[in-house]
Coordinates of N, CA and C in Angstrom, one line a residue:
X1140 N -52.2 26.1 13.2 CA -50.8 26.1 13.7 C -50.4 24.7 14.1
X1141 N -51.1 23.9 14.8 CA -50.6 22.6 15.3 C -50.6 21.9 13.9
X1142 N -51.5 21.7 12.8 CA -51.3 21.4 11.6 C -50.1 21.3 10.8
X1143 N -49.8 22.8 10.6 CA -48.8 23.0 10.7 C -47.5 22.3 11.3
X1144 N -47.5 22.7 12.4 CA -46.3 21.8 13.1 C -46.3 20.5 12.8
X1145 N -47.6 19.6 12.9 CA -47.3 18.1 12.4 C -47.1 17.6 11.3
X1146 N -47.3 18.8 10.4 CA -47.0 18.4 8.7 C -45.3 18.8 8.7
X1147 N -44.9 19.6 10.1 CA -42.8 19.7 9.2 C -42.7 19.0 10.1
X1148 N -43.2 18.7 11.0 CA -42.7 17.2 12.2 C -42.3 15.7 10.9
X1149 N -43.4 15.4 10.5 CA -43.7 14.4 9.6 C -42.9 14.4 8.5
X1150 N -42.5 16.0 8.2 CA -41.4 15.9 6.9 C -40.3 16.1 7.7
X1151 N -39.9 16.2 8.6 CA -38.9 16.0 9.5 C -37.9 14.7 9.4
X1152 N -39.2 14.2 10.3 CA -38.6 12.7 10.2 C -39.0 11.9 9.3
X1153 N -39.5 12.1 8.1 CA -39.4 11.5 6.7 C -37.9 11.7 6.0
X1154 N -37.4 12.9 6.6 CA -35.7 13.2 6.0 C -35.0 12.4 6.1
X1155 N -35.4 12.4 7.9 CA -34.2 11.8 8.8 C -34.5 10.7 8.3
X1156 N -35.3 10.0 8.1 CA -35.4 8.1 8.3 C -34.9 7.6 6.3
X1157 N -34.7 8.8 6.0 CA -34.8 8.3 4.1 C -33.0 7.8 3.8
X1158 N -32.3 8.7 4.6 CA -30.5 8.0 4.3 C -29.9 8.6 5.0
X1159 N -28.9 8.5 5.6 CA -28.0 8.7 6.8 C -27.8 9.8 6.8
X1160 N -27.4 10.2 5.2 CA -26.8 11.8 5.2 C -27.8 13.1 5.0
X1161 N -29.4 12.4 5.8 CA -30.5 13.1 5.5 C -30.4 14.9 6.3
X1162 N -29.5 14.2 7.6 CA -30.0 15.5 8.3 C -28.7 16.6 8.6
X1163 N -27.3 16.3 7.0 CA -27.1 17.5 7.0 C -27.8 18.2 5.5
X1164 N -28.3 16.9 4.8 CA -28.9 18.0 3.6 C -30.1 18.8 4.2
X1165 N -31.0 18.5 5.5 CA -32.2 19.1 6.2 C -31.4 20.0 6.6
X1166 N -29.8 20.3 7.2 CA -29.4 22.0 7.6 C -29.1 22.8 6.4
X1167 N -28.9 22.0 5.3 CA -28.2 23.1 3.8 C -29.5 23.4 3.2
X1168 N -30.8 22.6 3.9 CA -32.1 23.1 2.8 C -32.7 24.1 3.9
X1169 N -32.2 24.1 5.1 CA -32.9 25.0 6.2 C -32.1 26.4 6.4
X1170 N -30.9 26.1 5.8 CA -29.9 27.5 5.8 C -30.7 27.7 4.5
X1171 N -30.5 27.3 3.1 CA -31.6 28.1 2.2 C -32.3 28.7 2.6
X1172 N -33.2 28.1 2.9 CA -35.2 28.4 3.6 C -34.5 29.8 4.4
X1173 N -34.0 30.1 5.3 CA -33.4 31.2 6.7 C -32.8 32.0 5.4
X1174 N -31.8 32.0 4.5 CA -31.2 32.7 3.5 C -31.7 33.5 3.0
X1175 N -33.0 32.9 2.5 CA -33.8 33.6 1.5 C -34.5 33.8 1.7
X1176 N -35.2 33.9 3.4 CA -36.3 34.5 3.8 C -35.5 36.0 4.5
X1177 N -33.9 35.7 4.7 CA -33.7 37.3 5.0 C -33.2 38.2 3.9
X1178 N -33.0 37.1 2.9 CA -32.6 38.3 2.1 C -33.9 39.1 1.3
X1179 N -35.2 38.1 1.6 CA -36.6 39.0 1.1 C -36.7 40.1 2.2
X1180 N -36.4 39.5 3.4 CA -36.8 40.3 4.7 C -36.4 41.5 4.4
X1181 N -34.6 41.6 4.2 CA -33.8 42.6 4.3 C -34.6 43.5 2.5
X1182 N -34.7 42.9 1.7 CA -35.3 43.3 1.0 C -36.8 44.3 0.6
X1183 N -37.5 43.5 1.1 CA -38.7 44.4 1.8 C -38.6 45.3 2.9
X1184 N -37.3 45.2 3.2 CA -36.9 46.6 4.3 C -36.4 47.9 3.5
X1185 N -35.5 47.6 2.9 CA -35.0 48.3 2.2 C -35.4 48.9 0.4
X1186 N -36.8 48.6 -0.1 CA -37.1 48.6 -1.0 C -37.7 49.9 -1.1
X1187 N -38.0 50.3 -0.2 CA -38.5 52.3 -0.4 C -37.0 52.9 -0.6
X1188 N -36.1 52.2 0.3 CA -35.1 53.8 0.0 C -34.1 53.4 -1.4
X1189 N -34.4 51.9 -1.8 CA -33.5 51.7 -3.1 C -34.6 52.3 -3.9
X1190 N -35.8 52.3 -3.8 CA -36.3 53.0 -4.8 C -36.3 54.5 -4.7
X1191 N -36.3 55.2 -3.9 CA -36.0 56.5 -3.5 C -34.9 57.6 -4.2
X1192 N -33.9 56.1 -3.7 CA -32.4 56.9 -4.6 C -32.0 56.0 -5.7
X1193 N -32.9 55.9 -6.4 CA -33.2 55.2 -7.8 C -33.5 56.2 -8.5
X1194 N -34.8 56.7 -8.1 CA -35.0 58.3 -8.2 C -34.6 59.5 -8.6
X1195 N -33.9 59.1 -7.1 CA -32.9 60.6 -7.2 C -32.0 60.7 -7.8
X1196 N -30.8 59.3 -8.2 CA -29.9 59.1 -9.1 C -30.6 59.2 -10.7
X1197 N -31.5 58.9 -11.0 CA -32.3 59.4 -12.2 C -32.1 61.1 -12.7
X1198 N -32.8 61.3 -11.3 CA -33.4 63.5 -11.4 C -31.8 63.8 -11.3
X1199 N -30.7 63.1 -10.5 CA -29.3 63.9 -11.1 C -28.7 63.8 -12.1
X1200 N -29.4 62.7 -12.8 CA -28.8 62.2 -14.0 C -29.2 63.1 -15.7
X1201 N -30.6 63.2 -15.3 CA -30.9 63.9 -16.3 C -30.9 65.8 -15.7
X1202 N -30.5 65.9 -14.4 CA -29.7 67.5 -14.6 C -28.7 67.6 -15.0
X1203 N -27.6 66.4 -14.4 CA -26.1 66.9 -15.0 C -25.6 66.5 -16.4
X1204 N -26.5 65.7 -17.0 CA -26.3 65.2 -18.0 C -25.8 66.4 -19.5
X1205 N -26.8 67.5 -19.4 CA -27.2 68.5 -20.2 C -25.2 69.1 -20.1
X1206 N -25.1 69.0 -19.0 CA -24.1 69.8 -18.3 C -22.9 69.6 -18.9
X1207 N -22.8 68.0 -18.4 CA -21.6 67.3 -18.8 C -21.7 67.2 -20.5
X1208 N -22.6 67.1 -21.3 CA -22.4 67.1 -22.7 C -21.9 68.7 -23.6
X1209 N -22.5 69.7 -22.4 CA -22.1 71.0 -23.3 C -20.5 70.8 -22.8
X1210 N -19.8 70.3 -21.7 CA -18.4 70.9 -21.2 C -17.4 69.9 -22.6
X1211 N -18.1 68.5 -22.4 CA -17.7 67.8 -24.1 C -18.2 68.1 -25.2
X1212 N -18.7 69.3 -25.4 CA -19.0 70.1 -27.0 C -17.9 70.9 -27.1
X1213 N -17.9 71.6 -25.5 CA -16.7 72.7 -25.8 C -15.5 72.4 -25.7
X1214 N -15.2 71.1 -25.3 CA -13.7 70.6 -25.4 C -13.1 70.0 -26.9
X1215 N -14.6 69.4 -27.3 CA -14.2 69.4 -28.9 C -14.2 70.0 -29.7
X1216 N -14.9 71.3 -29.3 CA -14.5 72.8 -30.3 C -13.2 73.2 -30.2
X1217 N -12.9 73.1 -29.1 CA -11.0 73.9 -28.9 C -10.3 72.4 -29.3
X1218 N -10.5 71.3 -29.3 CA -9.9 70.6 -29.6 C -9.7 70.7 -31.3
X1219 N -11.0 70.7 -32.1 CA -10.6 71.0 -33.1 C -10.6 72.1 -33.7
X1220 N -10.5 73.0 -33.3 CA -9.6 74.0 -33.2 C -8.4 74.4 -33.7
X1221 N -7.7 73.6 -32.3 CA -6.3 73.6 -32.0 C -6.1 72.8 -33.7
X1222 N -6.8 71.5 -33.6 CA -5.8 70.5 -34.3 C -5.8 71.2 -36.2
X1223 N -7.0 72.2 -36.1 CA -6.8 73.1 -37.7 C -6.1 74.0 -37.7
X1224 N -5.7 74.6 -36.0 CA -4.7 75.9 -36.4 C -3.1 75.0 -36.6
X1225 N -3.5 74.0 -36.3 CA -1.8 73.5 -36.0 C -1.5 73.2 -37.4
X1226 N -2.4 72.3 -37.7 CA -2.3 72.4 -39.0 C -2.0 72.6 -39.9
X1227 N -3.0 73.9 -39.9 CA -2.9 75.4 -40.9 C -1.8 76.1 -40.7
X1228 N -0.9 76.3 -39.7 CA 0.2 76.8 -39.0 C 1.6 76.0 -40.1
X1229 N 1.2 74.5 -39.1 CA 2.8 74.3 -40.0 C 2.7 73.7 -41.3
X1230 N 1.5 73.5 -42.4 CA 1.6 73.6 -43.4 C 2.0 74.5 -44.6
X1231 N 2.0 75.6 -43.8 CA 2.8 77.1 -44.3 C 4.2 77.6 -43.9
X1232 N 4.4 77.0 -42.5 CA 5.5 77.3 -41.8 C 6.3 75.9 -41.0
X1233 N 7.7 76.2 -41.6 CA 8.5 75.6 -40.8 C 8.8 75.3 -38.9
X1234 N 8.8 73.7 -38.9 CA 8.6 74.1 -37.7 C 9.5 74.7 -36.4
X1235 N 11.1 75.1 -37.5 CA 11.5 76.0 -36.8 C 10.8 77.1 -35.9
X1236 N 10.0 77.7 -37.2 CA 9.4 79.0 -37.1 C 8.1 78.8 -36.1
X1237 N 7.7 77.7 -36.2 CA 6.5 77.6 -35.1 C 6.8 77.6 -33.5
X1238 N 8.0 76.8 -33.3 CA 9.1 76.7 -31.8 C 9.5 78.2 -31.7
X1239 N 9.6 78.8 -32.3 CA 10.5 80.3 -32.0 C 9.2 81.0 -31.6
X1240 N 7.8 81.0 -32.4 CA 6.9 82.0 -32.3 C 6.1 81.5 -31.1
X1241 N 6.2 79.8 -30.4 CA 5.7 79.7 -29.2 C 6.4 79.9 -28.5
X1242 N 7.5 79.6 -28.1 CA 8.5 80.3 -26.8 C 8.2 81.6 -26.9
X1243 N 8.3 82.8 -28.1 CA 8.2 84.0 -27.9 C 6.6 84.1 -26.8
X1244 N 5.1 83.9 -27.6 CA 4.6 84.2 -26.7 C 4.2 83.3 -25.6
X1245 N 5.1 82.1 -25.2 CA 5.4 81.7 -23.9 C 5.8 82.8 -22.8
X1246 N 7.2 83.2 -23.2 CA 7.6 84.1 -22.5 C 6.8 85.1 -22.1
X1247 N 6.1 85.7 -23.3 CA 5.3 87.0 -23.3 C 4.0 86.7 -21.8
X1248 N 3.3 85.8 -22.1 CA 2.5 85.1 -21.2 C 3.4 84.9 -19.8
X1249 N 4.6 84.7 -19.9 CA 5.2 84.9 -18.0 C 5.3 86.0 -17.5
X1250 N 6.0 87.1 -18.5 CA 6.2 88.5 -18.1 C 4.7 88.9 -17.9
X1251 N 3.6 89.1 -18.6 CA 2.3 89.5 -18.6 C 1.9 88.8 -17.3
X1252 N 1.9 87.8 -16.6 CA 1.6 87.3 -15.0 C 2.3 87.7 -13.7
X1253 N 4.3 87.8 -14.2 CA 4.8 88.3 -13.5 C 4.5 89.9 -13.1
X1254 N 4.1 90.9 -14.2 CA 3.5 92.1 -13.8 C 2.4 92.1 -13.4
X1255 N 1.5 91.3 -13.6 CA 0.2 91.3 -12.6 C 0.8 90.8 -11.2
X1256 N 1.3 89.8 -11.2 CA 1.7 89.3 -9.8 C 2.7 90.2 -9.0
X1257 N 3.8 91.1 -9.8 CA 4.6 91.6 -8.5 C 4.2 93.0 -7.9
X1258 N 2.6 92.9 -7.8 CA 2.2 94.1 -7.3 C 1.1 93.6 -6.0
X1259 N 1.3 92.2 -5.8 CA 0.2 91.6 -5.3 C 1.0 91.4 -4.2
X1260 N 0.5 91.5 -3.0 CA 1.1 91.1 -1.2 C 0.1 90.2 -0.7
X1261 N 0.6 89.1 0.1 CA -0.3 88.1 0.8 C 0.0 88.2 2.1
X1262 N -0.6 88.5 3.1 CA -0.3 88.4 4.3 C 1.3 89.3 4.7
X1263 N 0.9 90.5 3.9 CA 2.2 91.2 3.8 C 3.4 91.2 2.8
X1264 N 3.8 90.1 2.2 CA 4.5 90.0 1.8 C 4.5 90.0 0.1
X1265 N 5.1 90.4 -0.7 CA 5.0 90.9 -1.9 C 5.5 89.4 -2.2
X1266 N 4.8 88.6 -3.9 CA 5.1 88.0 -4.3 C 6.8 87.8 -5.2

């Protein structure tokens, strides 16, 4: 230990005595030295739970993964789908006739909700 101490005493005042502007480069090399001994510190503190939920962000990764790729299979099956019936639709038909046969079963689709719904009561009151 006293070893020690007399070998940073010695490089101490080897700093100080080398050029005037020794002893604020001795605080920007001692804020290093302090810097990077806590960011190992803080580092070896926290190195189990970054690896922990390193882990665990892994194991949810490859559960939801399966998940999220079947919901983007099935959005590009109705996607293309849609884009061959549309297609197929107004390649045959005018798109008069296409606007007339969607509002028809637009409409159809409100009436079919409004009869499900005006038989329904919420806290009494009929929709």
């Amino acid at each position: 230990m006293k070893l020690t101490k007399l070998v940073f005493s010695f490089f101490l005042a080897l700093v100080l005595l080398v050029s005037p502007g020794a002893a604020e480069d001795l605080e920007v090399w001692l804020g290093s030295y302090l810097n990077d001994f806590l960011a190992n510190l803080l580092n070896a503190i926290f190195y189990p739970f970054r690896l922990i939920f390193y882990h665990i962000s892994l194991l949810i990764t490859e559960l939801f993964t399966p998940i999220s790729d079947l919901i983007t299979s099935i959005y590009e099956l109705f996607k293309l789908a849609y884009d061959l019936s549309i297609g197929f639709i107004s390649s045959f038909m005018p798109p008069e006739w296409v606007l007339l046969i969607g509002a028809g079963l637009l409409i159809r689709l409100f009436k079919a909700v409004y009869s499900y719904l005006k038989d329904v009561e919420i806290a009494g009151n009929k929709i």
